[in-house]
XYZ file of C-alpha atoms in Angstrom:
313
model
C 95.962 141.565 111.362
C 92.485 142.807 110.390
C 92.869 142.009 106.436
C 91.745 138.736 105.477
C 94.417 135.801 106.321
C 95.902 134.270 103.047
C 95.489 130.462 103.575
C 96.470 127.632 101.801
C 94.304 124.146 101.905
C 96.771 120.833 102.492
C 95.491 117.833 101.516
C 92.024 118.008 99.430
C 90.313 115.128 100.324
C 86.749 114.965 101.012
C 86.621 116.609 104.544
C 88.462 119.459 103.002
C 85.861 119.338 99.915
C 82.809 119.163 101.666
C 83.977 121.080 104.693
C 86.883 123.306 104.830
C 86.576 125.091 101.166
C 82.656 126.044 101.568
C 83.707 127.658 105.125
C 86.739 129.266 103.493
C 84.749 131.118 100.534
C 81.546 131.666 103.112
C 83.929 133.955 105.282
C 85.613 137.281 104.770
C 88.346 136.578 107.699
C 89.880 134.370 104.779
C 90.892 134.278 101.358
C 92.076 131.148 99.910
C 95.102 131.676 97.910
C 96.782 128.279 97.466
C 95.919 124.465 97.460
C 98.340 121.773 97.960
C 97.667 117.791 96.952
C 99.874 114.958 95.596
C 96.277 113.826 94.158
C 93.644 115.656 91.803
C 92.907 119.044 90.925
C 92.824 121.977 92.992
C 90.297 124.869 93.042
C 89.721 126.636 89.746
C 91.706 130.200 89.688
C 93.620 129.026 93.066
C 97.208 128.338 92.516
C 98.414 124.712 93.120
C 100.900 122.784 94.291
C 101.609 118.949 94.661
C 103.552 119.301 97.961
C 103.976 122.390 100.505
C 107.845 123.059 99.770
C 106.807 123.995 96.160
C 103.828 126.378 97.686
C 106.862 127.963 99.658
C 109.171 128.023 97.049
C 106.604 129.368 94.567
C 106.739 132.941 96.382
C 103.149 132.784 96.678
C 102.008 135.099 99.778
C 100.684 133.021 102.083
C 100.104 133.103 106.166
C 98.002 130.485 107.451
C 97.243 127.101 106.292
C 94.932 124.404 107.125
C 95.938 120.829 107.350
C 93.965 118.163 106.233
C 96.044 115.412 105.356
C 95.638 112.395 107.237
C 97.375 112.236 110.726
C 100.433 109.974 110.103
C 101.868 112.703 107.868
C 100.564 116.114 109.603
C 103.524 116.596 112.300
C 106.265 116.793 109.341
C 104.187 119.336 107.285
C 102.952 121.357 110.423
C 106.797 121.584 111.231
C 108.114 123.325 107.864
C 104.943 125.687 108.030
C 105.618 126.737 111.536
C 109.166 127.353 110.275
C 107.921 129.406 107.379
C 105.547 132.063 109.998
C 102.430 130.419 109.056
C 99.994 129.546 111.016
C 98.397 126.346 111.449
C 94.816 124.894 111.417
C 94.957 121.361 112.263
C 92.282 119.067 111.131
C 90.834 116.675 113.973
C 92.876 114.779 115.517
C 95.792 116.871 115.276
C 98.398 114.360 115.180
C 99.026 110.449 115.270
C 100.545 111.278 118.555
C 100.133 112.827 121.294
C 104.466 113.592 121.898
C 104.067 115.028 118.188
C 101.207 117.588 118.909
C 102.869 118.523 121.900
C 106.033 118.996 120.428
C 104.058 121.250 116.869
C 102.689 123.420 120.162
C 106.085 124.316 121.734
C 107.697 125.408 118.191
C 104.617 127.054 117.710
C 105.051 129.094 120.823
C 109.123 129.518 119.941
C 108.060 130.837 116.665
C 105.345 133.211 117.791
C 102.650 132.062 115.268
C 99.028 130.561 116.114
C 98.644 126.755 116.082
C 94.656 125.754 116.501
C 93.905 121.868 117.183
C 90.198 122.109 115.623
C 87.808 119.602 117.225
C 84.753 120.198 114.964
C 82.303 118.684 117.030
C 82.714 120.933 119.589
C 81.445 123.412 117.420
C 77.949 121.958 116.933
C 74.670 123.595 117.812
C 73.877 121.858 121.076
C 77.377 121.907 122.585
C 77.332 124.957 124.442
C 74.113 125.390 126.004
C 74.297 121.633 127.205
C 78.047 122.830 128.674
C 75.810 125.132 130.465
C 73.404 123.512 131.351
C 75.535 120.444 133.114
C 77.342 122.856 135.219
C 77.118 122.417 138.666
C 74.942 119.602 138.038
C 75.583 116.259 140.041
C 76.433 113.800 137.192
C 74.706 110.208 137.958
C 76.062 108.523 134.628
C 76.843 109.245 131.060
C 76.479 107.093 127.701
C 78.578 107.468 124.628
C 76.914 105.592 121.803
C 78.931 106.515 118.514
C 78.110 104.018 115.760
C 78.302 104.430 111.629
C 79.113 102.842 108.887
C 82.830 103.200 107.922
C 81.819 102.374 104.005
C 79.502 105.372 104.151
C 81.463 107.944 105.986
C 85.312 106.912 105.109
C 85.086 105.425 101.600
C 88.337 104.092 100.213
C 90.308 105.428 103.299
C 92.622 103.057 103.773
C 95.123 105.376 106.113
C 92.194 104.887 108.411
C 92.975 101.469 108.862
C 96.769 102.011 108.891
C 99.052 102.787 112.708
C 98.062 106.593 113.592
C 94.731 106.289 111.904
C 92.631 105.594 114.774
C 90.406 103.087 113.343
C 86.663 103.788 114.850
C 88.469 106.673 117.197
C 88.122 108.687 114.026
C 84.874 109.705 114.683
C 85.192 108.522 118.385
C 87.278 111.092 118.893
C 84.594 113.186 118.130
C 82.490 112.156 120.393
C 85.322 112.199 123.942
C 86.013 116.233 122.114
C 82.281 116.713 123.286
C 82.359 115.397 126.683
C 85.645 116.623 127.388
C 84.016 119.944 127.014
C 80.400 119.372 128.430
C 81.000 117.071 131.717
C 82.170 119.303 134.329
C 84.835 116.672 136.050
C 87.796 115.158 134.051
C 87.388 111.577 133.556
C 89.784 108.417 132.960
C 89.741 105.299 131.392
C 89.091 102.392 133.980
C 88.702 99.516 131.121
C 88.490 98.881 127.376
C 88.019 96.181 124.607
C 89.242 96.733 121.210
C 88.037 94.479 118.248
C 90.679 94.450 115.368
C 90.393 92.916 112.000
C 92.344 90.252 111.224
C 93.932 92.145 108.595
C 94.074 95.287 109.935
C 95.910 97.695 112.399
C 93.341 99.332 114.070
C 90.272 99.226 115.689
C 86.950 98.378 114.233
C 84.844 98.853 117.164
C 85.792 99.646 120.728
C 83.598 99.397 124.101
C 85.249 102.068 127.182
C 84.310 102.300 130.420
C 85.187 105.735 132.319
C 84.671 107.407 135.530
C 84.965 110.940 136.284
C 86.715 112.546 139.602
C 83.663 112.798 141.682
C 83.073 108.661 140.640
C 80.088 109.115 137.992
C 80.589 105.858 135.174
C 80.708 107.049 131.765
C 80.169 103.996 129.040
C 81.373 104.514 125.501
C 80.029 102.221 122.307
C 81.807 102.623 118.779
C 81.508 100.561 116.044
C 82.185 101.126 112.450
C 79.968 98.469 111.573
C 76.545 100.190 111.425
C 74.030 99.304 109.096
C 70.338 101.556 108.811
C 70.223 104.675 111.296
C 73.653 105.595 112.607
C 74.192 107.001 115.928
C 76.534 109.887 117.285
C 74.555 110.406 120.856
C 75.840 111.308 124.251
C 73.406 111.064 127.128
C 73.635 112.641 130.627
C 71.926 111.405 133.691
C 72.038 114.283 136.085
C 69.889 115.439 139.259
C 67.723 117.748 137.774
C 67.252 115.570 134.534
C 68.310 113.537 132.030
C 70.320 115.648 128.810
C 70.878 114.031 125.369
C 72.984 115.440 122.708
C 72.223 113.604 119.489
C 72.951 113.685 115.761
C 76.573 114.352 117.056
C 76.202 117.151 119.536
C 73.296 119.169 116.967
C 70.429 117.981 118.444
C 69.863 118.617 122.558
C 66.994 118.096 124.528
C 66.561 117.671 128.523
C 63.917 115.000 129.724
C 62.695 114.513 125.958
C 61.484 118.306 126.077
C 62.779 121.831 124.348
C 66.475 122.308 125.142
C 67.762 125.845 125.931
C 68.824 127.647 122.579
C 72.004 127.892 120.727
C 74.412 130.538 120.542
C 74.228 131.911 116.968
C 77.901 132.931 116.815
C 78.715 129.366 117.073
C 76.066 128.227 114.003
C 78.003 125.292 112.173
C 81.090 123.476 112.870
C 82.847 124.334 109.989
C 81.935 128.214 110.017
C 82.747 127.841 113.439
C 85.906 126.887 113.495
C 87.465 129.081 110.835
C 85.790 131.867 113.202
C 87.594 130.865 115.996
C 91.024 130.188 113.892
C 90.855 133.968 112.745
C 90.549 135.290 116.166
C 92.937 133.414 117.700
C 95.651 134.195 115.171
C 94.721 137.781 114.968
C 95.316 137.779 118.932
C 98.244 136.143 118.703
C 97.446 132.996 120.660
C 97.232 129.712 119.825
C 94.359 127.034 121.033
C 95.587 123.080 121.483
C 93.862 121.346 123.514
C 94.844 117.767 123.807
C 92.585 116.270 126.223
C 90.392 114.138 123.817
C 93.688 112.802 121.704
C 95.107 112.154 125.681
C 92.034 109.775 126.656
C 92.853 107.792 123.047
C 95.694 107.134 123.954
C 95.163 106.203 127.641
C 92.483 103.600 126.214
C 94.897 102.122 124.217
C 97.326 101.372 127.758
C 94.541 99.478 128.785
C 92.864 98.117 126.951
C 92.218 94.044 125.630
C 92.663 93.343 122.236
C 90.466 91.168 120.207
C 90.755 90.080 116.616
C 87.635 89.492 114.980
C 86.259 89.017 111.267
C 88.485 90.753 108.328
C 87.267 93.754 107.029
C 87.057 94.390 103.261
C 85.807 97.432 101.501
């Protein structure tokens, strides 16, 4: 396929708003042909629909769509796109499950169409070169310090709060996508605490500590509760040095000093990931990775629960 790929937008909430429509129109690999929401307007001159059976019963020409609904609903509507020939972008994390984004990947596979599990933070400036640079580096310890304010960055999202929303491993997810991809040894969850709201079914804030294959500690802080400067930082204590990715993987530096430079091909997440979505469709391949959504749900096995104060919007 070298023409642009027809896509459809699910779910136009704000990470499809602020993220996934700019990178759509930026890109000639795409042309956006069809939204699909229960809620709101769609795009002006874009066709669309309140669910995705009317987008496929509307005849409208369509072969890839991105998902960005949130995760308790995804596996159902992944399902009857897969079984239409389209091919699926899945908006971080791919599933409320790990059996369900397994299970999107094999009927995927059986129906020879592309299925892409995006991890967007992957995709930020200082990812890569600090993957390169931590290779074949001795790893003394690594810090995980992922804290910001849920009122700021998830507004009104109650699903957040709901089973299969993940609580503060929304955007800690984001941050175990980035050192699955940097460290160069798997790693595995030796303890955890969870602090739930008293009225609600997931976590608020969560403390993990993790040790990799060759027995370096990894320690991992979210909390949703973050007031003033938020933090999204990993930091690497290695032999030659220490390396910190901040501002969620954007910013890298080694020992405080000039870090190497970025690949331009990878230049924003967003951009970035709709680049890598066309390629692997127009190769005919599809790109899941599960390993970050795997570690979630290893840190739920075992970890201690504790309820804390209620949280109100």
């Amino acid at each position: 396929m070298t023409a642009p790929i027809r896509i459809a937008v699910v779910g136009l909430g704000k990470i499809a708003r602020d993220q996934h429509l700019p990178a759509i129109a930026a890109t000639s690999n795409f042309d956006l042909v069809a939204t699909v929401s229960r809620q709101g307007d769609g795009v002006d001159g874009v066709p669309h629909f309140r669910d995705i059976e009317q987008l496929a019963a509307s005849g409208t020409v369509v072969d890839a769509v991105a998902l960005c609904t949130p995760p308790q609903v995804r596996r159902s509507i992944a399902q009857f796109a897969i079984a239409q020939g389209w091919h699926v972008f899945l908006e971080k994390p791919p599933g409320a499950t790990l059996a369900e984004v397994i299970a999107l990947r094999d009927a995927a596979a059986a129906a020879g169409v592309s299925l892409f599990a995006s991890w967007h933070s992957r995709y930020a400036d200082g990812v890569e070169p600090a993957r390169d640079w931590l290779a074949g580096r001795t790893i003394h310890r690594a810090t995980i310090t992922w804290r910001e304010d849920v009122r700021v960055w998830h507004p009104g999202q109650d699903w957040i709060w709901e089973p299969g929303g993940f609580g503060v491993f929304d955007p800690g997810i984001n941050a175990l996508s980035i050192a699955t991809r940097i460290l160069p040894h798997p790693f595995f969850v030796e303890t955890a605490e969870l602090d739930v709201p008293e009225n609600r079914a997931a976590p608020i804030a969560a403390r993990v500590a993790f040790r990799d294959t060759a027995g370096a500690p990894i320690a991992m802080d979210l909390d949703f509760r973050q007031e003033g400067p938020q933090s999204w930082d990993i930091v690497v204590e290695t032999d030659a040095g220490t390396l910190t990715l901040a501002q969620g993987g954007g910013v890298l530096s080694i020992d405080g000093g000039t870090a190497p430079a970025a690949d331009t091909d990878l230049h924003g997440e967003y951009p970035g990931l709709y680049r890598r979505f066309a390629a692997i469709v127009r190769a005919g391949v599809s790109d899941v990775d599960v390993s970050p959504l795997r570690l979630v749900g290893d840190i739920y096995l075992r970890a201690r629960h504790h309820v804390v104060d209620p949280f109100h919007e």
